[in-house]
Amino acid sequence: GTVFGIWGDNPDDVWAVGSDGMILHYDGETLEQVASTTSRSLHAVGGTGPTDIWAAGDEGTTLHWDGTRFEFVERFEIATLLGINAIAPDNVWIVGVIPTDRLGFVRHYNGTEWTNARVPGSASLWEVWSSSAEDVWLVGTDDLQGGLIYRGDGMDFAPMEFESKPLRGV
């Protein structure tokens, strides 16, 4: 399969996700395939540590690792999920695109429920990064196929001045 996303919290705990629900884990010595609860392609993986890892991808598929296994969380069927940033088990950000609308969006998990917000002016959001719950950065592609950067406090996001090609990482 093809690997689309990789994340690790230390050199002995690295995860990769990819096509057809593929999940790989490296424990410092061996790279092994891990049982997946989906056959949909996964594009992003991220977490806070060895018992709190998120994977997401096609048709809004979201999985969570609890230290033992990946469990299916939910599907947000109208979306393709492309980037994850988890700062705490109750503060997880996921970005992506709603292909039929050519519109980027952001999801936030507060430990209990997911909230969704469409991001006007974006054709897609590729990645998310945060230094805290109040400092969240989103990058992607704007309506004119240029790059975009949004910064927010976790509730409200504003575009940053930026003129260049689309951004796929932050």
Short mmCIF file of N, CA and C in Angstrom, two decimals:
data_model
loop_
_atom_site.label_atom_id
_atom_site.label_comp_id
_atom_site.label_asym_id
_atom_site.label_seq_id
_atom_site.Cartn_x
_atom_site.Cartn_y
_atom_site.Cartn_z
N GLY A 1 0.81 -1.20 0.00
CA GLY A 1 0.00 0.00 0.00
C GLY A 1 0.85 1.25 0.00
N THR A 2 0.21 2.36 -0.14
CA THR A 2 0.85 3.67 -0.15
C THR A 2 0.68 4.33 1.20
N VAL A 3 1.76 4.87 1.74
CA VAL A 3 1.70 5.60 3.01
C VAL A 3 1.36 7.06 2.71
N PHE A 4 0.37 7.59 3.42
CA PHE A 4 -0.04 8.99 3.26
C PHE A 4 0.31 9.85 4.46
N GLY A 5 0.40 9.26 5.64
CA GLY A 5 0.68 10.04 6.84
C GLY A 5 1.54 9.29 7.82
N ILE A 6 2.35 10.03 8.58
CA ILE A 6 3.22 9.41 9.57
C ILE A 6 3.31 10.32 10.79
N TRP A 7 3.39 9.70 11.97
CA TRP A 7 3.48 10.45 13.23
C TRP A 7 4.12 9.55 14.28
N GLY A 8 4.85 10.15 15.17
CA GLY A 8 5.42 9.40 16.29
C GLY A 8 5.62 10.30 17.48
N ASP A 9 5.55 9.72 18.67
CA ASP A 9 5.82 10.53 19.86
C ASP A 9 7.22 10.28 20.40
N ASN A 10 7.91 9.27 19.85
CA ASN A 10 9.32 9.04 20.16
C ASN A 10 9.87 8.03 19.15
N PRO A 11 11.17 7.82 19.11
CA PRO A 11 11.75 6.92 18.09
C PRO A 11 11.28 5.47 18.18
N ASP A 12 10.70 5.08 19.32
CA ASP A 12 10.24 3.71 19.50
C ASP A 12 8.72 3.58 19.41
N ASP A 13 8.06 4.61 18.90
CA ASP A 13 6.60 4.58 18.79
C ASP A 13 6.18 5.45 17.61
N VAL A 14 6.29 4.88 16.40
CA VAL A 14 6.00 5.62 15.18
C VAL A 14 4.87 4.91 14.43
N TRP A 15 3.90 5.70 13.97
CA TRP A 15 2.73 5.17 13.27
C TRP A 15 2.67 5.72 11.86
N ALA A 16 2.21 4.91 10.92
CA ALA A 16 1.99 5.34 9.55
C ALA A 16 0.63 4.81 9.10
N VAL A 17 -0.05 5.61 8.27
CA VAL A 17 -1.35 5.22 7.73
C VAL A 17 -1.33 5.39 6.21
N GLY A 18 -2.25 4.69 5.53
CA GLY A 18 -2.25 4.81 4.08
C GLY A 18 -3.45 4.19 3.40
N SER A 19 -3.21 3.75 2.19
CA SER A 19 -4.28 3.26 1.32
C SER A 19 -4.98 2.05 1.92
N ASP A 20 -6.27 1.96 1.59
CA ASP A 20 -7.09 0.81 1.95
C ASP A 20 -7.10 0.51 3.46
N GLY A 21 -7.01 1.56 4.28
CA GLY A 21 -7.07 1.37 5.73
C GLY A 21 -5.79 0.88 6.37
N MET A 22 -4.68 0.92 5.62
CA MET A 22 -3.41 0.42 6.14
C MET A 22 -2.94 1.23 7.35
N ILE A 23 -2.53 0.50 8.40
CA ILE A 23 -1.93 1.10 9.59
C ILE A 23 -0.67 0.31 9.92
N LEU A 24 0.44 1.02 10.07
CA LEU A 24 1.72 0.39 10.41
C LEU A 24 2.23 0.99 11.71
N HIS A 25 2.93 0.16 12.50
CA HIS A 25 3.53 0.63 13.75
C HIS A 25 4.98 0.18 13.81
N TYR A 26 5.87 1.11 14.20
CA TYR A 26 7.28 0.80 14.41
C TYR A 26 7.58 0.96 15.89
N ASP A 27 8.11 -0.09 16.52
CA ASP A 27 8.36 -0.09 17.95
C ASP A 27 9.84 0.10 18.31
N GLY A 28 10.62 0.56 17.35
CA GLY A 28 12.05 0.73 17.57
C GLY A 28 12.87 -0.41 16.99
N GLU A 29 12.20 -1.54 16.73
CA GLU A 29 12.89 -2.69 16.16
C GLU A 29 12.16 -3.26 14.95
N THR A 30 10.84 -3.32 15.03
CA THR A 30 10.06 -4.00 13.99
C THR A 30 8.95 -3.08 13.49
N LEU A 31 8.76 -3.09 12.16
CA LEU A 31 7.64 -2.41 11.54
C LEU A 31 6.59 -3.46 11.24
N GLU A 32 5.40 -3.31 11.86
CA GLU A 32 4.35 -4.31 11.69
C GLU A 32 3.04 -3.65 11.29
N GLN A 33 2.24 -4.41 10.55
CA GLN A 33 0.91 -3.95 10.21
C GLN A 33 0.00 -4.19 11.41
N VAL A 34 -0.86 -3.22 11.68
CA VAL A 34 -1.79 -3.28 12.81
C VAL A 34 -3.20 -3.45 12.25
N ALA A 35 -4.03 -4.21 12.93
CA ALA A 35 -5.40 -4.42 12.48
C ALA A 35 -6.14 -3.09 12.39
N SER A 36 -6.83 -2.91 11.28
CA SER A 36 -7.60 -1.69 11.03
C SER A 36 -9.08 -2.04 11.01
N THR A 37 -9.89 -1.07 11.38
CA THR A 37 -11.33 -1.29 11.37
C THR A 37 -11.99 -0.63 10.16
N THR A 38 -11.16 -0.31 9.14
CA THR A 38 -11.70 0.27 7.92
C THR A 38 -10.91 -0.19 6.71
N SER A 39 -11.55 -0.15 5.55
CA SER A 39 -10.84 -0.39 4.30
C SER A 39 -10.70 0.92 3.51
N ARG A 40 -11.18 2.02 4.09
CA ARG A 40 -11.04 3.33 3.45
C ARG A 40 -9.63 3.84 3.67
N SER A 41 -9.10 4.57 2.70
CA SER A 41 -7.75 5.12 2.83
C SER A 41 -7.69 6.12 3.97
N LEU A 42 -6.59 6.06 4.72
CA LEU A 42 -6.34 6.96 5.83
C LEU A 42 -5.23 7.92 5.41
N HIS A 43 -5.44 9.21 5.62
CA HIS A 43 -4.49 10.23 5.16
C HIS A 43 -3.70 10.87 6.29
N ALA A 44 -4.16 10.76 7.51
CA ALA A 44 -3.52 11.48 8.61
C ALA A 44 -3.51 10.65 9.87
N VAL A 45 -2.47 10.85 10.68
CA VAL A 45 -2.36 10.20 11.97
C VAL A 45 -1.69 11.17 12.93
N GLY A 46 -2.12 11.17 14.17
CA GLY A 46 -1.53 12.04 15.19
C GLY A 46 -2.06 11.66 16.54
N GLY A 47 -1.38 12.10 17.58
CA GLY A 47 -1.84 11.76 18.91
C GLY A 47 -1.10 12.51 19.98
N THR A 48 -1.31 12.07 21.22
CA THR A 48 -0.65 12.69 22.37
C THR A 48 0.29 11.73 23.08
N GLY A 49 0.23 10.46 22.73
CA GLY A 49 1.07 9.46 23.37
C GLY A 49 0.63 8.07 22.99
N PRO A 50 1.24 7.06 23.59
CA PRO A 50 1.01 5.67 23.16
C PRO A 50 -0.40 5.13 23.36
N THR A 51 -1.25 5.80 24.13
CA THR A 51 -2.61 5.32 24.34
C THR A 51 -3.66 6.30 23.82
N ASP A 52 -3.24 7.27 23.01
CA ASP A 52 -4.17 8.26 22.47
C ASP A 52 -3.71 8.68 21.08
N ILE A 53 -4.11 7.88 20.07
CA ILE A 53 -3.69 8.13 18.71
C ILE A 53 -4.93 8.14 17.82
N TRP A 54 -4.98 9.11 16.91
CA TRP A 54 -6.10 9.29 16.00
C TRP A 54 -5.63 9.05 14.57
N ALA A 55 -6.49 8.45 13.75
CA ALA A 55 -6.24 8.28 12.32
C ALA A 55 -7.51 8.70 11.59
N ALA A 56 -7.35 9.34 10.42
CA ALA A 56 -8.52 9.83 9.69
C ALA A 56 -8.24 9.80 8.19
N GLY A 57 -9.35 9.79 7.41
CA GLY A 57 -9.16 9.74 5.96
C GLY A 57 -10.42 9.86 5.16
N ASP A 58 -10.54 9.02 4.13
CA ASP A 58 -11.64 9.09 3.17
C ASP A 58 -12.99 8.92 3.85
N GLU A 59 -13.98 9.62 3.25
CA GLU A 59 -15.36 9.59 3.73
C GLU A 59 -15.44 9.93 5.21
N GLY A 60 -14.53 10.80 5.66
CA GLY A 60 -14.55 11.28 7.04
C GLY A 60 -14.33 10.20 8.07
N THR A 61 -13.71 9.11 7.68
CA THR A 61 -13.46 8.01 8.61
C THR A 61 -12.49 8.46 9.70
N THR A 62 -12.86 8.23 10.94
CA THR A 62 -12.03 8.58 12.08
C THR A 62 -11.89 7.36 12.99
N LEU A 63 -10.63 7.02 13.34
CA LEU A 63 -10.33 5.89 14.21
C LEU A 63 -9.54 6.40 15.41
N HIS A 64 -9.62 5.67 16.53
CA HIS A 64 -8.86 6.03 17.73
C HIS A 64 -8.19 4.80 18.32
N TRP A 65 -6.90 4.94 18.65
CA TRP A 65 -6.11 3.89 19.31
C TRP A 65 -6.10 4.17 20.80
N ASP A 66 -6.43 3.16 21.60
CA ASP A 66 -6.48 3.32 23.06
C ASP A 66 -5.31 2.63 23.77
N GLY A 67 -4.32 2.22 23.00
CA GLY A 67 -3.19 1.49 23.55
C GLY A 67 -3.25 0.00 23.27
N THR A 68 -4.43 -0.46 22.86
CA THR A 68 -4.64 -1.88 22.57
C THR A 68 -5.06 -2.12 21.13
N ARG A 69 -6.00 -1.29 20.65
CA ARG A 69 -6.51 -1.47 19.29
C ARG A 69 -7.09 -0.16 18.76
N PHE A 70 -7.19 -0.10 17.43
CA PHE A 70 -7.88 1.02 16.79
C PHE A 70 -9.36 0.71 16.75
N GLU A 71 -10.16 1.64 17.22
CA GLU A 71 -11.60 1.49 17.17
C GLU A 71 -12.19 2.54 16.25
N PHE A 72 -13.23 2.15 15.54
CA PHE A 72 -13.95 3.08 14.68
C PHE A 72 -14.65 4.10 15.57
N VAL A 73 -14.48 5.39 15.25
CA VAL A 73 -15.13 6.45 16.02
C VAL A 73 -16.37 6.93 15.29
N GLU A 74 -16.18 7.34 14.03
CA GLU A 74 -17.32 7.82 13.24
C GLU A 74 -16.90 8.08 11.81
N ARG A 75 -17.91 8.35 10.97
CA ARG A 75 -17.67 8.79 9.60
C ARG A 75 -18.42 10.09 9.39
N PHE A 76 -17.74 11.05 8.81
CA PHE A 76 -18.32 12.32 8.37
C PHE A 76 -18.28 12.23 6.85
N GLU A 77 -19.26 11.51 6.27
CA GLU A 77 -19.19 10.97 4.92
C GLU A 77 -18.95 11.98 3.81
N ILE A 78 -19.31 13.23 4.00
CA ILE A 78 -19.16 14.20 2.92
C ILE A 78 -17.73 14.73 2.80
N ALA A 79 -16.83 14.29 3.68
CA ALA A 79 -15.51 14.90 3.75
C ALA A 79 -14.37 13.91 3.53
N THR A 80 -13.23 14.47 3.14
CA THR A 80 -11.97 13.75 3.14
C THR A 80 -11.10 14.43 4.19
N LEU A 81 -10.64 13.67 5.16
CA LEU A 81 -9.85 14.22 6.27
C LEU A 81 -8.37 14.09 5.93
N LEU A 82 -7.62 15.20 6.08
CA LEU A 82 -6.25 15.25 5.58
C LEU A 82 -5.18 15.54 6.63
N GLY A 83 -5.53 16.17 7.73
CA GLY A 83 -4.52 16.53 8.74
C GLY A 83 -5.07 16.43 10.14
N ILE A 84 -4.20 16.06 11.09
CA ILE A 84 -4.59 15.91 12.50
C ILE A 84 -3.54 16.58 13.38
N ASN A 85 -4.01 17.24 14.44
CA ASN A 85 -3.13 17.71 15.51
C ASN A 85 -3.87 17.49 16.82
N ALA A 86 -3.26 16.72 17.70
CA ALA A 86 -3.85 16.46 19.02
C ALA A 86 -2.91 17.07 20.07
N ILE A 87 -3.46 17.95 20.90
CA ILE A 87 -2.64 18.54 21.96
C ILE A 87 -2.95 17.90 23.30
N ALA A 88 -4.11 17.31 23.41
CA ALA A 88 -4.52 16.61 24.63
C ALA A 88 -5.66 15.68 24.23
N PRO A 89 -5.97 14.68 25.06
CA PRO A 89 -7.07 13.78 24.71
C PRO A 89 -8.40 14.50 24.52
N ASP A 90 -8.53 15.68 25.11
CA ASP A 90 -9.77 16.44 24.95
C ASP A 90 -9.57 17.70 24.10
N ASN A 91 -8.55 17.67 23.22
CA ASN A 91 -8.31 18.80 22.34
C ASN A 91 -7.64 18.30 21.06
N VAL A 92 -8.47 17.82 20.13
CA VAL A 92 -8.00 17.23 18.88
C VAL A 92 -8.58 18.03 17.71
N TRP A 93 -7.71 18.39 16.77
CA TRP A 93 -8.10 19.13 15.57
C TRP A 93 -7.88 18.26 14.34
N ILE A 94 -8.85 18.27 13.42
CA ILE A 94 -8.73 17.56 12.15
C ILE A 94 -9.21 18.52 11.05
N VAL A 95 -8.45 18.56 9.94
CA VAL A 95 -8.85 19.40 8.81
C VAL A 95 -9.01 18.55 7.57
N GLY A 96 -9.70 19.12 6.58
CA GLY A 96 -9.90 18.39 5.34
C GLY A 96 -10.64 19.21 4.31
N VAL A 97 -11.34 18.49 3.45
CA VAL A 97 -12.06 19.11 2.35
C VAL A 97 -13.40 18.42 2.16
N ILE A 98 -14.40 19.20 1.77
CA ILE A 98 -15.67 18.66 1.33
C ILE A 98 -15.61 18.72 -0.20
N PRO A 99 -15.26 17.61 -0.85
CA PRO A 99 -14.97 17.64 -2.30
C PRO A 99 -16.11 18.17 -3.16
N THR A 100 -17.35 17.82 -2.85
CA THR A 100 -18.46 18.27 -3.69
C THR A 100 -18.64 19.78 -3.65
N ASP A 101 -18.26 20.41 -2.55
CA ASP A 101 -18.38 21.87 -2.41
C ASP A 101 -17.07 22.60 -2.67
N ARG A 102 -15.96 21.82 -2.81
CA ARG A 102 -14.62 22.41 -2.91
C ARG A 102 -14.43 23.42 -1.78
N LEU A 103 -14.59 22.94 -0.57
CA LEU A 103 -14.56 23.80 0.60
C LEU A 103 -13.78 23.13 1.72
N GLY A 104 -12.83 23.86 2.30
CA GLY A 104 -12.09 23.35 3.44
C GLY A 104 -12.92 23.45 4.71
N PHE A 105 -12.61 22.59 5.66
CA PHE A 105 -13.32 22.65 6.93
C PHE A 105 -12.40 22.15 8.04
N VAL A 106 -12.79 22.47 9.26
CA VAL A 106 -12.03 22.07 10.43
C VAL A 106 -12.98 21.39 11.41
N ARG A 107 -12.48 20.35 12.09
CA ARG A 107 -13.24 19.65 13.12
C ARG A 107 -12.48 19.76 14.43
N HIS A 108 -13.20 19.82 15.53
CA HIS A 108 -12.56 19.86 16.84
C HIS A 108 -13.26 18.87 17.77
N TYR A 109 -12.45 18.13 18.52
CA TYR A 109 -12.97 17.18 19.51
C TYR A 109 -12.60 17.69 20.90
N ASN A 110 -13.58 17.83 21.76
CA ASN A 110 -13.36 18.37 23.10
C ASN A 110 -13.34 17.29 24.19
N GLY A 111 -13.21 16.05 23.78
CA GLY A 111 -13.22 14.95 24.73
C GLY A 111 -14.57 14.28 24.84
N THR A 112 -15.61 14.96 24.36
CA THR A 112 -16.96 14.43 24.42
C THR A 112 -17.61 14.37 23.05
N GLU A 113 -17.46 15.47 22.27
CA GLU A 113 -18.13 15.54 20.98
C GLU A 113 -17.29 16.30 19.96
N TRP A 114 -17.64 16.08 18.68
CA TRP A 114 -16.99 16.78 17.57
C TRP A 114 -17.84 17.96 17.15
N THR A 115 -17.19 19.08 16.83
CA THR A 115 -17.86 20.22 16.20
C THR A 115 -17.17 20.46 14.87
N ASN A 116 -17.93 20.95 13.90
CA ASN A 116 -17.43 21.18 12.55
C ASN A 116 -17.62 22.63 12.17
N ALA A 117 -16.67 23.17 11.40
CA ALA A 117 -16.81 24.52 10.87
C ALA A 117 -16.26 24.55 9.45
N ARG A 118 -17.02 25.13 8.55
CA ARG A 118 -16.54 25.34 7.19
C ARG A 118 -15.68 26.59 7.20
N VAL A 119 -14.65 26.61 6.36
CA VAL A 119 -13.72 27.74 6.34
C VAL A 119 -13.89 28.48 5.02
N PRO A 120 -14.60 29.62 5.04
CA PRO A 120 -14.83 30.39 3.81
C PRO A 120 -13.51 30.80 3.16
N GLY A 121 -13.51 30.78 1.82
CA GLY A 121 -12.31 31.18 1.09
C GLY A 121 -11.31 30.06 0.88
N SER A 122 -11.59 28.90 1.46
CA SER A 122 -10.66 27.77 1.31
C SER A 122 -11.27 26.72 0.39
N ALA A 123 -10.44 26.19 -0.50
CA ALA A 123 -10.87 25.07 -1.35
C ALA A 123 -10.57 23.75 -0.65
N SER A 124 -9.51 23.75 0.19
CA SER A 124 -9.18 22.58 1.00
C SER A 124 -8.22 23.01 2.10
N LEU A 125 -8.26 22.28 3.20
CA LEU A 125 -7.30 22.46 4.28
C LEU A 125 -6.50 21.18 4.38
N TRP A 126 -5.18 21.31 4.35
CA TRP A 126 -4.30 20.14 4.29
C TRP A 126 -3.70 19.76 5.63
N GLU A 127 -3.47 20.76 6.48
CA GLU A 127 -2.79 20.44 7.74
C GLU A 127 -3.19 21.43 8.81
N VAL A 128 -3.06 20.98 10.06
CA VAL A 128 -3.38 21.80 11.23
C VAL A 128 -2.27 21.61 12.25
N TRP A 129 -1.94 22.69 12.97
CA TRP A 129 -0.94 22.64 14.03
C TRP A 129 -1.36 23.62 15.11
N SER A 130 -1.07 23.27 16.35
CA SER A 130 -1.39 24.18 17.44
C SER A 130 -0.34 24.08 18.53
N SER A 131 -0.07 25.22 19.15
CA SER A 131 0.85 25.24 20.28
C SER A 131 0.08 25.15 21.59
N SER A 132 -1.21 25.48 21.52
CA SER A 132 -2.09 25.41 22.69
C SER A 132 -3.53 25.39 22.18
N ALA A 133 -4.46 25.28 23.10
CA ALA A 133 -5.87 25.27 22.72
C ALA A 133 -6.30 26.61 22.12
N GLU A 134 -5.55 27.68 22.40
CA GLU A 134 -5.91 29.01 21.93
C GLU A 134 -5.06 29.50 20.77
N ASP A 135 -4.17 28.66 20.24
CA ASP A 135 -3.29 29.07 19.13
C ASP A 135 -3.26 27.95 18.10
N VAL A 136 -4.18 28.03 17.11
CA VAL A 136 -4.36 26.98 16.12
C VAL A 136 -4.12 27.55 14.73
N TRP A 137 -3.32 26.83 13.94
CA TRP A 137 -2.97 27.24 12.58
C TRP A 137 -3.51 26.22 11.58
N LEU A 138 -4.11 26.70 10.49
CA LEU A 138 -4.64 25.86 9.41
C LEU A 138 -3.97 26.30 8.11
N VAL A 139 -3.55 25.36 7.27
CA VAL A 139 -2.98 25.71 5.97
C VAL A 139 -3.64 24.88 4.88
N GLY A 140 -3.61 25.42 3.65
CA GLY A 140 -4.21 24.69 2.55
C GLY A 140 -4.21 25.45 1.26
N THR A 141 -5.32 25.31 0.53
CA THR A 141 -5.49 25.89 -0.79
C THR A 141 -6.68 26.83 -0.78
N ASP A 142 -6.51 28.03 -1.36
CA ASP A 142 -7.63 28.96 -1.40
C ASP A 142 -8.48 28.74 -2.65
N ASP A 143 -9.54 29.54 -2.79
CA ASP A 143 -10.46 29.40 -3.92
C ASP A 143 -9.81 29.58 -5.28
N LEU A 144 -8.69 30.32 -5.33
CA LEU A 144 -8.02 30.60 -6.60
C LEU A 144 -6.83 29.67 -6.83
N GLN A 145 -6.73 28.61 -6.04
CA GLN A 145 -5.68 27.61 -6.12
C GLN A 145 -4.32 28.12 -5.64
N GLY A 146 -4.34 29.16 -4.83
CA GLY A 146 -3.13 29.64 -4.16
C GLY A 146 -3.09 29.07 -2.75
N GLY A 147 -2.08 29.45 -2.01
CA GLY A 147 -1.95 28.97 -0.64
C GLY A 147 -2.73 29.83 0.33
N LEU A 148 -3.03 29.26 1.47
CA LEU A 148 -3.69 30.04 2.52
C LEU A 148 -3.21 29.60 3.89
N ILE A 149 -3.28 30.55 4.80
CA ILE A 149 -2.96 30.30 6.21
C ILE A 149 -4.05 30.96 7.03
N TYR A 150 -4.64 30.21 7.94
CA TYR A 150 -5.60 30.76 8.90
C TYR A 150 -5.02 30.54 10.29
N ARG A 151 -5.26 31.51 11.16
CA ARG A 151 -4.85 31.39 12.56
C ARG A 151 -6.06 31.71 13.42
N GLY A 152 -6.20 30.95 14.52
CA GLY A 152 -7.35 31.19 15.38
C GLY A 152 -7.09 30.83 16.82
N ASP A 153 -8.07 31.19 17.62
CA ASP A 153 -8.00 30.95 19.06
C ASP A 153 -8.76 29.70 19.46
N GLY A 154 -9.10 28.88 18.49
CA GLY A 154 -9.86 27.67 18.76
C GLY A 154 -11.34 27.85 18.53
N MET A 155 -11.81 29.10 18.48
CA MET A 155 -13.22 29.39 18.23
C MET A 155 -13.39 30.17 16.93
N ASP A 156 -12.55 31.17 16.74
CA ASP A 156 -12.62 32.03 15.56
C ASP A 156 -11.30 31.97 14.82
N PHE A 157 -11.37 31.93 13.48
CA PHE A 157 -10.19 31.87 12.64
C PHE A 157 -10.20 33.03 11.66
N ALA A 158 -9.02 33.59 11.41
CA ALA A 158 -8.88 34.69 10.46
C ALA A 158 -7.75 34.37 9.49
N PRO A 159 -7.93 34.78 8.22
CA PRO A 159 -6.85 34.52 7.25
C PRO A 159 -5.64 35.41 7.53
N MET A 160 -4.47 34.84 7.32
CA MET A 160 -3.22 35.59 7.43
C MET A 160 -2.85 36.07 6.03
N GLU A 161 -2.13 37.17 5.95
CA GLU A 161 -1.65 37.68 4.66
C GLU A 161 -0.63 36.69 4.10
N PHE A 162 -0.91 36.15 2.91
CA PHE A 162 -0.03 35.15 2.33
C PHE A 162 -0.30 35.03 0.84
N GLU A 163 0.74 35.11 0.03
CA GLU A 163 0.58 34.95 -1.41
C GLU A 163 1.66 33.99 -1.91
N SER A 164 1.25 32.78 -2.20
CA SER A 164 2.15 31.78 -2.73
C SER A 164 1.35 30.57 -3.15
N LYS A 165 2.04 29.47 -3.37
CA LYS A 165 1.38 28.24 -3.78
C LYS A 165 0.72 27.57 -2.57
N PRO A 166 -0.17 26.59 -2.82
CA PRO A 166 -0.84 25.90 -1.72
C PRO A 166 0.17 25.29 -0.73
N LEU A 167 -0.21 25.29 0.52
CA LEU A 167 0.61 24.72 1.60
C LEU A 167 0.01 23.39 2.01
N ARG A 168 0.87 22.38 2.18
CA ARG A 168 0.41 21.06 2.58
C ARG A 168 0.99 20.63 3.91
N GLY A 169 1.72 21.50 4.56
CA GLY A 169 2.27 21.14 5.85
C GLY A 169 2.56 22.38 6.68
N VAL A 170 2.49 22.19 7.97
CA VAL A 170 2.80 23.28 8.90
C VAL A 170 3.45 22.68 10.14
#
